Amino acid sequence: MPMRTAGSDAGVLVVGAGVIGLAIAISLRRQGVAVTVFDPDPLGGSTWVAAGMLAPVTEAHYGEEALVALNLDAAARYPRFVAEIEEASGCAAGYRACGTLSVAFDPGDLEVLAGLHRFQSELGLESTPLGASECRQLEPMLSPAIRGGLWVEGDHQVDNRLLAQALLQASVNLGARIEEVAAVSVSPDPGHPEINLADGRVVGGDTVVLALGAWSSLLEGLPGGWSPPVRPVKGQILRLVGDPATPLLAHNLRGLVSGTSLYLVPRAEGRLVVGATVEERGFETSVTAGAVYELLRDAVSLVPGVKELVLEESSAGLRPGSPDNAPLIGPTGAPGVIAATGHYRNGILLAPTTAEAVADLVVRGRTDGPAAAFSPERFSGEPHGGRSGPAGVGGA
Ligand code: GLY
């Protein structure tokens, strides 16, 4: 027989302790709402593997104009979000307002960047085309082969691992309970939903928040055969380190190398994050020699000094992809269950906007912010959409 935990003193039940779940827990605690977060391995998912780029302009994609607006809203919130988390946790979160340079390796890449600049300008986004020598003035270690680039003053980064640790500490300091156990299913109910835990307990609360990232479609118990249409999209990524006295880069660098895109994100102490592949391989997270080779090959094409760095870590994470690449934030068809998932390439960036929207939904029953346009209801006619995805492998 399952052990039933009496009452609803667990408050809001947040399932998933990644950047999204923890940011939500913090927003709720700031409004005086009791919160319990469930995760067998807090911070152990994609939050830890990510690169931490906060890049709404350089990552703007055709056809995703509404998502660009949401991303811009989140980027504008970031300095305050980080300051509040640092204050509540006593930990540095590693925010760097460093700007982003996108560069082109060959003439075809330069044409793509020119098209991207036109698209950015149409949307009123600020980006400045630079010639090859101007790129090298900004980043002297760039290869002489670089043809030109685009400078985006407003695209920054945060050290996702420092941020994650600060979020966890802030959650605890603000009174959220963290339970290191998996939730396996949910029993929806408008007033008193419950979750069933892997250790056999059943916990009731006021609301369930589904923040399981790429694993969101695996939570059982949602009614009508519906599950969030969220699928894992694998990303392989490298972490390197060199001499802290002579870091290779001062800004985020994005590159197009003969049609393949990658990013190099400089961290403190000579560290450099290089990513990432985009692969449709289900929940498989092996690191392959081919991906490491291609990431390093393209990184060296852009910045030859990468060859001198020490390869500290190679890892693979699972982005929570959705059918339109945008998140699912809001009520689900299941009474008492709110979704905060499907953030795909922008989970770190979208944490402040998502957290405020979910806190609004819990406390006021609605949100008027930009996240209101990203309700899961737009997929309500797609049963089990999250259990499958297109086959094949995307480019890096
Ligand atoms: N936003 C970076 C990535 O998805 O790889």
CSV table of C-alpha atoms and ligand atoms in Angstrom, one decimal:
chain,number,residue,atom,x,y,z
A,1,MET,CA,0.0,0.0,0.0
A,2,PRO,CA,1.3,3.5,-0.8
A,3,MET,CA,2.2,5.6,2.2
A,4,ARG,CA,0.0,8.8,2.1
A,5,THR,CA,1.5,12.0,3.3
A,6,ALA,CA,-1.4,13.8,5.1
A,7,GLY,CA,-2.6,17.3,4.4
A,8,SER,CA,-1.3,19.7,1.8
A,9,ASP,CA,1.5,21.2,3.8
A,10,ALA,CA,3.9,20.4,1.0
A,11,GLY,CA,2.3,23.4,-0.8
A,12,VAL,CA,3.1,23.6,-4.4
A,13,LEU,CA,4.7,20.4,-5.7
A,14,VAL,CA,7.4,21.3,-8.2
A,15,VAL,CA,8.6,18.2,-10.1
A,16,GLY,CA,12.1,18.8,-11.3
A,17,ALA,CA,15.1,20.7,-9.7
A,18,GLY,CA,16.7,22.2,-12.8
A,19,VAL,CA,17.0,25.9,-13.5
A,20,ILE,CA,13.3,26.1,-14.3
A,21,GLY,CA,12.0,24.2,-11.3
A,22,LEU,CA,14.3,26.0,-8.8
A,23,ALA,CA,13.6,29.5,-10.3
A,24,ILE,CA,9.9,28.8,-9.9
A,25,ALA,CA,10.3,27.6,-6.3
A,26,ILE,CA,12.2,30.8,-5.5
A,27,SER,CA,9.5,33.0,-7.1
A,28,LEU,CA,6.8,31.2,-5.1
A,29,ARG,CA,8.7,31.4,-1.8
A,30,ARG,CA,9.1,35.2,-2.4
A,31,GLN,CA,5.3,35.3,-2.5
A,32,GLY,CA,5.0,33.3,0.7
A,33,VAL,CA,3.8,30.1,-1.0
A,34,ALA,CA,4.9,26.8,0.6
A,35,VAL,CA,6.9,24.8,-2.0
A,36,THR,CA,8.4,21.3,-2.2
A,37,VAL,CA,10.7,20.4,-5.1
A,38,PHE,CA,11.1,16.7,-6.1
A,39,ASP,CA,14.2,15.5,-8.0
A,40,PRO,CA,16.4,12.4,-7.4
A,41,ASP,CA,19.4,14.4,-8.7
A,42,PRO,CA,19.0,18.1,-8.3
A,43,LEU,CA,20.9,20.1,-10.9
A,44,GLY,CA,21.9,16.8,-12.6
A,45,GLY,CA,20.0,17.3,-15.9
A,46,SER,CA,20.4,19.6,-18.8
A,47,THR,CA,20.9,22.6,-16.6
A,48,TRP,CA,24.4,21.3,-15.7
A,49,VAL,CA,25.4,20.5,-19.3
A,50,ALA,CA,24.2,23.8,-20.9
A,51,ALA,CA,26.5,26.6,-22.1
A,52,GLY,CA,24.7,29.4,-20.4
A,53,MET,CA,24.4,31.7,-23.4
A,54,LEU,CA,21.8,34.5,-23.0
A,55,ALA,CA,21.6,35.2,-26.7
A,56,PRO,CA,18.1,36.2,-27.9
A,57,VAL,CA,19.5,38.2,-30.9
A,58,THR,CA,22.2,35.9,-32.1
A,59,GLU,CA,20.0,32.8,-31.7
A,60,ALA,CA,17.0,34.5,-33.4
A,61,HIS,CA,15.5,32.1,-36.0
A,62,TYR,CA,13.2,32.7,-38.9
A,63,GLY,CA,9.6,31.9,-38.1
A,64,GLU,CA,10.2,32.2,-34.3
A,65,GLU,CA,9.4,35.9,-33.9
A,66,ALA,CA,7.1,35.3,-30.9
A,67,LEU,CA,9.8,33.3,-29.2
A,68,VAL,CA,12.4,36.0,-29.9
A,69,ALA,CA,10.1,38.5,-28.0
A,70,LEU,CA,9.9,36.1,-25.1
A,71,ASN,CA,13.7,35.6,-25.1
A,72,LEU,CA,14.3,39.4,-25.1
A,73,ASP,CA,12.0,39.8,-22.1
A,74,ALA,CA,14.0,37.2,-20.2
A,75,ALA,CA,17.3,38.7,-21.2
A,76,ALA,CA,16.2,42.1,-19.9
A,77,ARG,CA,15.2,40.5,-16.6
A,78,TYR,CA,18.6,38.8,-16.1
A,79,PRO,CA,20.7,41.3,-14.3
A,80,ARG,CA,18.0,41.7,-11.6
A,81,PHE,CA,17.3,38.0,-11.5
A,82,VAL,CA,21.0,37.2,-10.9
A,83,ALA,CA,21.4,40.0,-8.3
A,84,GLU,CA,18.4,38.6,-6.3
A,85,ILE,CA,19.7,35.0,-6.5
A,86,GLU,CA,23.2,36.1,-5.4
A,87,GLU,CA,21.7,38.0,-2.5
A,88,ALA,CA,19.5,35.1,-1.4
A,89,SER,CA,22.2,32.5,-1.8
A,90,GLY,CA,25.4,34.3,-0.9
A,91,CYS,CA,26.9,32.7,-4.0
A,92,ALA,CA,28.2,34.3,-7.2
A,93,ALA,CA,26.2,33.2,-10.3
A,94,GLY,CA,28.8,34.1,-12.9
A,95,TYR,CA,26.8,36.6,-15.1
A,96,ARG,CA,28.9,38.3,-17.7
A,97,ALA,CA,27.6,41.2,-19.9
A,98,CYS,CA,30.2,40.4,-22.5
A,99,GLY,CA,28.4,40.7,-25.8
A,100,THR,CA,28.5,38.2,-28.7
A,101,LEU,CA,30.4,38.2,-31.9
A,102,SER,CA,29.2,35.9,-34.7
A,103,VAL,CA,31.7,35.2,-37.4
A,104,ALA,CA,31.8,33.6,-40.9
A,105,PHE,CA,34.5,31.2,-42.1
A,106,ASP,CA,33.8,31.1,-45.8
A,107,PRO,CA,31.8,33.2,-48.4
A,108,GLY,CA,28.7,31.1,-48.0
A,109,ASP,CA,28.8,31.6,-44.2
A,110,LEU,CA,29.1,35.3,-44.8
A,111,GLU,CA,26.0,35.3,-46.9
A,112,VAL,CA,24.1,33.5,-44.2
A,113,LEU,CA,25.2,36.1,-41.6
A,114,ALA,CA,24.1,38.9,-44.0
A,115,GLY,CA,20.6,37.3,-44.1
A,116,LEU,CA,20.6,36.9,-40.4
A,117,HIS,CA,21.4,40.6,-40.0
A,118,ARG,CA,18.5,41.5,-42.4
A,119,PHE,CA,16.2,39.4,-40.3
A,120,GLN,CA,17.4,40.9,-37.0
A,121,SER,CA,17.0,44.5,-38.5
A,122,GLU,CA,13.4,43.7,-39.6
A,123,LEU,CA,12.7,42.7,-36.0
A,124,GLY,CA,14.3,45.9,-34.7
A,125,LEU,CA,17.1,44.0,-33.1
A,126,GLU,CA,20.5,45.6,-32.8
A,127,SER,CA,23.4,43.9,-34.6
A,128,THR,CA,26.4,45.5,-36.3
A,129,PRO,CA,28.1,44.0,-39.4
A,130,LEU,CA,31.9,43.9,-39.0
A,131,GLY,CA,34.6,43.4,-41.5
A,132,ALA,CA,37.3,40.7,-41.0
A,133,SER,CA,39.8,43.1,-39.4
A,134,GLU,CA,37.2,44.6,-37.1
A,135,CYS,CA,36.4,41.1,-35.9
A,136,ARG,CA,40.0,40.5,-35.1
A,137,GLN,CA,40.3,43.9,-33.3
A,138,LEU,CA,37.5,42.6,-31.0
A,139,GLU,CA,39.0,39.1,-30.8
A,140,PRO,CA,42.7,39.1,-31.7
A,141,MET,CA,43.0,35.3,-31.5
A,142,LEU,CA,40.6,34.7,-34.4
A,143,SER,CA,41.9,32.9,-37.4
A,144,PRO,CA,43.0,35.1,-40.3
A,145,ALA,CA,40.6,33.0,-42.4
A,146,ILE,CA,37.5,34.7,-40.9
A,147,ARG,CA,35.6,36.6,-43.5
A,148,GLY,CA,33.6,39.0,-41.3
A,149,GLY,CA,31.0,39.0,-38.6
A,150,LEU,CA,28.1,40.5,-36.7
A,151,TRP,CA,28.5,42.2,-33.3
A,152,VAL,CA,25.6,41.9,-30.9
A,153,GLU,CA,26.2,44.1,-27.9
A,154,GLY,CA,23.2,42.8,-25.9
A,155,ASP,CA,23.8,39.0,-26.0
A,156,HIS,CA,25.5,37.9,-22.8
A,157,GLN,CA,26.2,34.7,-20.7
A,158,VAL,CA,25.9,33.2,-17.3
A,159,ASP,CA,27.9,30.4,-15.9
A,160,ASN,CA,25.1,27.9,-15.8
A,161,ARG,CA,26.8,25.7,-13.1
A,162,LEU,CA,27.4,28.6,-10.7
A,163,LEU,CA,23.9,29.8,-11.4
A,164,ALA,CA,22.5,26.3,-10.7
A,165,GLN,CA,24.3,26.0,-7.4
A,166,ALA,CA,23.2,29.5,-6.4
A,167,LEU,CA,19.6,28.7,-7.3
A,168,LEU,CA,19.6,25.6,-5.2
A,169,GLN,CA,21.1,27.4,-2.2
A,170,ALA,CA,18.7,30.3,-2.6
A,171,SER,CA,15.7,27.9,-2.7
A,172,VAL,CA,16.8,26.3,0.5
A,173,ASN,CA,17.6,29.7,2.2
A,174,LEU,CA,14.1,31.0,1.2
A,175,GLY,CA,12.4,28.0,2.7
A,176,ALA,CA,11.7,25.6,-0.2
A,177,ARG,CA,11.9,21.9,0.7
A,178,ILE,CA,14.0,19.8,-1.6
A,179,GLU,CA,13.2,16.1,-1.7
A,180,GLU,CA,15.7,13.9,-3.5
A,181,VAL,CA,13.3,11.4,-4.9
A,182,ALA,CA,11.7,11.0,-8.3
A,183,ALA,CA,8.0,11.6,-9.0
A,184,VAL,CA,6.6,8.8,-11.2
A,185,SER,CA,3.0,9.9,-11.7
A,186,VAL,CA,0.5,12.5,-11.0
A,187,SER,CA,-3.1,12.3,-9.9
A,188,PRO,CA,-4.7,15.5,-11.1
A,189,ASP,CA,-7.3,17.3,-9.1
A,190,PRO,CA,-8.3,20.9,-9.2
A,191,GLY,CA,-8.1,21.4,-5.4
A,192,HIS,CA,-5.7,18.7,-4.2
A,193,PRO,CA,-3.5,17.1,-6.8
A,194,GLU,CA,-1.1,14.3,-5.7
A,195,ILE,CA,2.1,12.9,-7.0
A,196,ASN,CA,3.3,9.3,-6.5
A,197,LEU,CA,7.0,9.1,-5.6
A,198,ALA,CA,9.5,6.4,-6.5
A,199,ASP,CA,9.9,5.6,-2.8
A,200,GLY,CA,6.2,4.6,-2.6
A,201,ARG,CA,4.9,7.8,-0.9
A,202,VAL,CA,2.0,9.8,-2.2
A,203,VAL,CA,2.2,13.5,-1.6
A,204,GLY,CA,-0.7,15.9,-1.9
A,205,GLY,CA,-0.4,19.6,-2.5
A,206,ASP,CA,-2.2,22.7,-3.9
A,207,THR,CA,-0.8,22.6,-7.4
A,208,VAL,CA,1.7,20.4,-9.3
A,209,VAL,CA,4.3,22.2,-11.5
A,210,LEU,CA,5.7,19.9,-14.2
A,211,ALA,CA,9.3,21.1,-14.7
A,212,LEU,CA,11.0,17.9,-15.9
A,213,GLY,CA,12.7,19.3,-19.0
A,214,ALA,CA,13.4,16.7,-21.6
A,215,TRP,CA,11.8,14.0,-19.4
A,216,SER,CA,8.4,15.8,-19.1
A,217,SER,CA,6.5,13.4,-21.3
A,218,LEU,CA,7.4,10.5,-19.0
A,219,LEU,CA,5.4,11.6,-16.0
A,220,GLU,CA,2.4,9.3,-15.9
A,221,GLY,CA,-1.2,10.0,-14.9
A,222,LEU,CA,-2.1,13.0,-17.1
A,223,PRO,CA,-5.6,12.4,-18.4
A,224,GLY,CA,-6.9,11.7,-21.8
A,225,GLY,CA,-3.7,10.2,-23.2
A,226,TRP,CA,-2.2,13.6,-23.2
A,227,SER,CA,1.4,14.2,-22.4
A,228,PRO,CA,3.4,17.3,-23.0
A,229,PRO,CA,4.8,17.2,-26.6
A,230,VAL,CA,8.3,17.5,-25.4
A,231,ARG,CA,11.1,15.3,-26.8
A,232,PRO,CA,14.9,15.1,-25.9
A,233,VAL,CA,17.2,16.8,-28.4
A,234,LYS,CA,20.8,15.7,-27.6
A,235,GLY,CA,23.6,18.2,-27.5
A,236,GLN,CA,27.2,17.2,-27.1
A,237,ILE,CA,29.4,19.9,-25.6
A,238,LEU,CA,33.1,20.3,-24.5
A,239,ARG,CA,34.7,22.1,-21.6
A,240,LEU,CA,38.4,23.2,-22.1
A,241,VAL,CA,40.8,25.2,-20.0
A,242,GLY,CA,44.0,27.2,-20.7
A,243,ASP,CA,46.2,29.8,-19.0
A,244,PRO,CA,43.9,32.1,-17.0
A,245,ALA,CA,46.4,34.9,-17.6
A,246,THR,CA,45.9,34.7,-21.4
A,247,PRO,CA,42.3,33.8,-22.1
A,248,LEU,CA,41.6,33.1,-25.8
A,249,LEU,CA,38.4,35.1,-26.0
A,250,ALA,CA,36.8,38.1,-24.3
A,251,HIS,CA,33.3,37.8,-25.7
A,252,ASN,CA,30.9,35.0,-26.6
A,253,LEU,CA,31.9,33.7,-30.1
A,254,ARG,CA,29.4,32.1,-32.4
A,255,GLY,CA,30.7,30.8,-35.7
A,256,LEU,CA,29.6,29.4,-39.0
A,257,VAL,CA,32.1,27.0,-40.5
A,258,SER,CA,31.1,26.0,-44.0
A,259,GLY,CA,27.5,25.8,-42.9
A,260,THR,CA,28.0,24.3,-39.5
A,261,SER,CA,27.3,26.5,-36.5
A,262,LEU,CA,29.0,26.3,-33.1
A,263,TYR,CA,29.7,28.5,-30.1
A,264,LEU,CA,32.7,29.2,-27.9
A,265,VAL,CA,31.8,30.7,-24.5
A,266,PRO,CA,34.7,32.0,-22.5
A,267,ARG,CA,34.4,31.6,-18.7
A,268,ALA,CA,36.5,32.8,-15.8
A,269,GLU,CA,40.0,31.3,-15.2
A,270,GLY,CA,40.8,30.5,-18.8
A,271,ARG,CA,37.9,28.1,-19.3
A,272,LEU,CA,36.0,27.8,-22.6
A,273,VAL,CA,32.8,26.0,-23.4
A,274,VAL,CA,32.4,24.7,-26.9
A,275,GLY,CA,29.1,23.4,-28.3
A,276,ALA,CA,27.0,21.9,-29.4
A,277,THR,CA,25.6,19.2,-31.6
A,278,VAL,CA,21.8,19.0,-32.3
A,279,GLU,CA,20.8,15.3,-32.5
A,280,GLU,CA,17.5,13.4,-32.5
A,281,ARG,CA,18.5,10.3,-30.6
A,282,GLY,CA,15.9,9.9,-27.9
A,283,PHE,CA,17.3,9.6,-24.4
A,284,GLU,CA,20.7,8.4,-25.5
A,285,THR,CA,23.5,10.6,-24.0
A,286,SER,CA,26.8,8.9,-25.1
A,287,VAL,CA,29.7,11.2,-26.1
A,288,THR,CA,30.9,10.2,-29.6
A,289,ALA,CA,34.4,10.6,-31.0
A,290,GLY,CA,32.9,12.1,-34.2
A,291,ALA,CA,31.2,14.9,-32.3
A,292,VAL,CA,34.3,15.7,-30.2
A,293,TYR,CA,36.3,15.7,-33.4
A,294,GLU,CA,33.9,18.0,-35.3
A,295,LEU,CA,33.5,20.4,-32.5
A,296,LEU,CA,37.2,20.7,-32.0
A,297,ARG,CA,37.9,20.9,-35.7
A,298,ASP,CA,35.5,23.8,-36.2
A,299,ALA,CA,36.6,25.5,-33.0
A,300,VAL,CA,40.2,25.4,-34.2
A,301,SER,CA,39.1,26.7,-37.6
A,302,LEU,CA,37.8,29.8,-35.8
A,303,VAL,CA,40.4,30.2,-33.1
A,304,PRO,CA,43.6,28.1,-33.8
A,305,GLY,CA,44.8,28.6,-30.2
A,306,VAL,CA,42.0,26.2,-29.1
A,307,LYS,CA,44.6,23.4,-30.0
A,308,GLU,CA,46.7,24.4,-26.9
A,309,LEU,CA,43.9,24.1,-24.4
A,310,VAL,CA,43.3,21.1,-22.1
A,311,LEU,CA,40.1,19.2,-22.8
A,312,GLU,CA,38.6,18.9,-19.3
A,313,GLU,CA,35.2,17.5,-20.0
A,314,SER,CA,33.0,16.2,-22.8
A,315,SER,CA,29.3,15.7,-22.0
A,316,ALA,CA,25.9,15.3,-23.6
A,317,GLY,CA,22.7,16.8,-22.4
A,318,LEU,CA,19.1,16.6,-23.5
A,319,ARG,CA,17.3,19.8,-24.6
A,320,PRO,CA,13.5,19.7,-24.0
A,321,GLY,CA,12.4,20.2,-27.6
A,322,SER,CA,8.8,21.1,-28.5
A,323,PRO,CA,7.0,21.0,-31.9
A,324,ASP,CA,7.5,24.8,-32.4
A,325,ASN,CA,10.7,25.1,-30.4
A,326,ALA,CA,8.9,27.3,-27.9
A,327,PRO,CA,8.2,26.5,-24.2
A,328,LEU,CA,5.0,25.2,-22.7
A,329,ILE,CA,4.2,27.5,-19.7
A,330,GLY,CA,0.7,27.4,-18.2
A,331,PRO,CA,-2.2,25.2,-17.3
A,332,THR,CA,-2.4,21.7,-18.8
A,333,GLY,CA,-5.6,19.8,-19.5
A,334,ALA,CA,-5.0,18.1,-16.1
A,335,PRO,CA,-6.7,19.9,-13.2
A,336,GLY,CA,-4.2,21.3,-10.8
A,337,VAL,CA,-1.2,20.7,-13.0
A,338,ILE,CA,0.8,23.5,-14.5
A,339,ALA,CA,3.5,22.9,-17.2
A,340,ALA,CA,6.8,24.7,-17.2
A,341,THR,CA,8.8,22.8,-19.8
A,342,GLY,CA,9.8,22.6,-23.5
A,343,HIS,CA,12.4,25.4,-23.2
A,344,TYR,CA,14.6,23.7,-25.9
A,345,ARG,CA,17.6,25.9,-26.5
A,346,ASN,CA,16.7,28.6,-24.0
A,347,GLY,CA,16.1,27.0,-20.6
A,348,ILE,CA,18.8,29.0,-18.8
A,349,LEU,CA,17.7,32.3,-20.5
A,350,LEU,CA,14.0,31.8,-19.9
A,351,ALA,CA,14.1,30.9,-16.2
A,352,PRO,CA,13.2,34.4,-14.8
A,353,THR,CA,10.3,34.9,-17.2
A,354,THR,CA,8.9,31.4,-16.7
A,355,ALA,CA,9.3,31.6,-12.9
A,356,GLU,CA,7.3,34.8,-12.7
A,357,ALA,CA,4.6,33.5,-15.0
A,358,VAL,CA,4.1,30.3,-13.0
A,359,ALA,CA,4.1,32.2,-9.7
A,360,ASP,CA,1.4,34.4,-11.2
A,361,LEU,CA,-0.6,31.4,-12.3
A,362,VAL,CA,-0.4,29.8,-8.8
A,363,VAL,CA,-1.1,33.0,-6.8
A,364,ARG,CA,-3.5,34.9,-9.1
A,365,GLY,CA,-4.8,32.2,-11.3
A,366,ARG,CA,-3.5,34.0,-14.5
A,367,THR,CA,-0.5,35.6,-16.0
A,368,ASP,CA,-0.5,38.7,-18.1
A,369,GLY,CA,3.2,38.6,-19.0
A,370,PRO,CA,4.7,37.5,-22.3
A,371,ALA,CA,4.6,33.8,-21.3
A,372,ALA,CA,0.8,33.9,-21.6
A,373,ALA,CA,1.2,33.3,-25.3
A,374,PHE,CA,3.0,30.0,-24.7
A,375,SER,CA,0.3,28.0,-23.0
A,376,PRO,CA,0.4,24.2,-23.5
A,377,GLU,CA,-3.2,24.5,-24.6
A,378,ARG,CA,-1.9,25.2,-28.1
A,379,PHE,CA,-1.0,21.5,-28.3
A,380,SER,CA,-4.1,20.2,-26.6
A,381,GLY,CA,-5.2,18.3,-29.8
A,382,GLU,CA,-2.0,16.3,-29.9
A,383,PRO,CA,-2.2,13.2,-27.8
A,384,HIS,CA,1.2,11.7,-26.8
A,385,GLY,CA,3.0,14.3,-28.9
A,386,GLY,CA,6.0,14.1,-26.7
A,387,ARG,CA,6.7,10.4,-27.1
A,388,SER,CA,8.1,10.6,-30.5
A,389,GLY,CA,10.1,12.9,-32.6
A,390,PRO,CA,11.6,13.2,-36.1
A,391,ALA,CA,14.4,10.7,-36.8
A,392,GLY,CA,17.8,11.6,-38.0
A,393,VAL,CA,20.7,13.8,-36.9
A,394,GLY,CA,20.8,17.6,-37.1
A,395,GLY,CA,24.0,19.5,-37.8
A,396,ALA,CA,26.2,20.8,-35.0
B,1,GLY,N1,21.4,27.3,-26.6
B,1,GLY,C1,22.5,26.5,-26.9
B,1,GLY,C2,22.2,25.2,-27.3
B,1,GLY,O1,21.1,24.8,-27.3
B,1,GLY,O2,23.1,24.4,-27.6
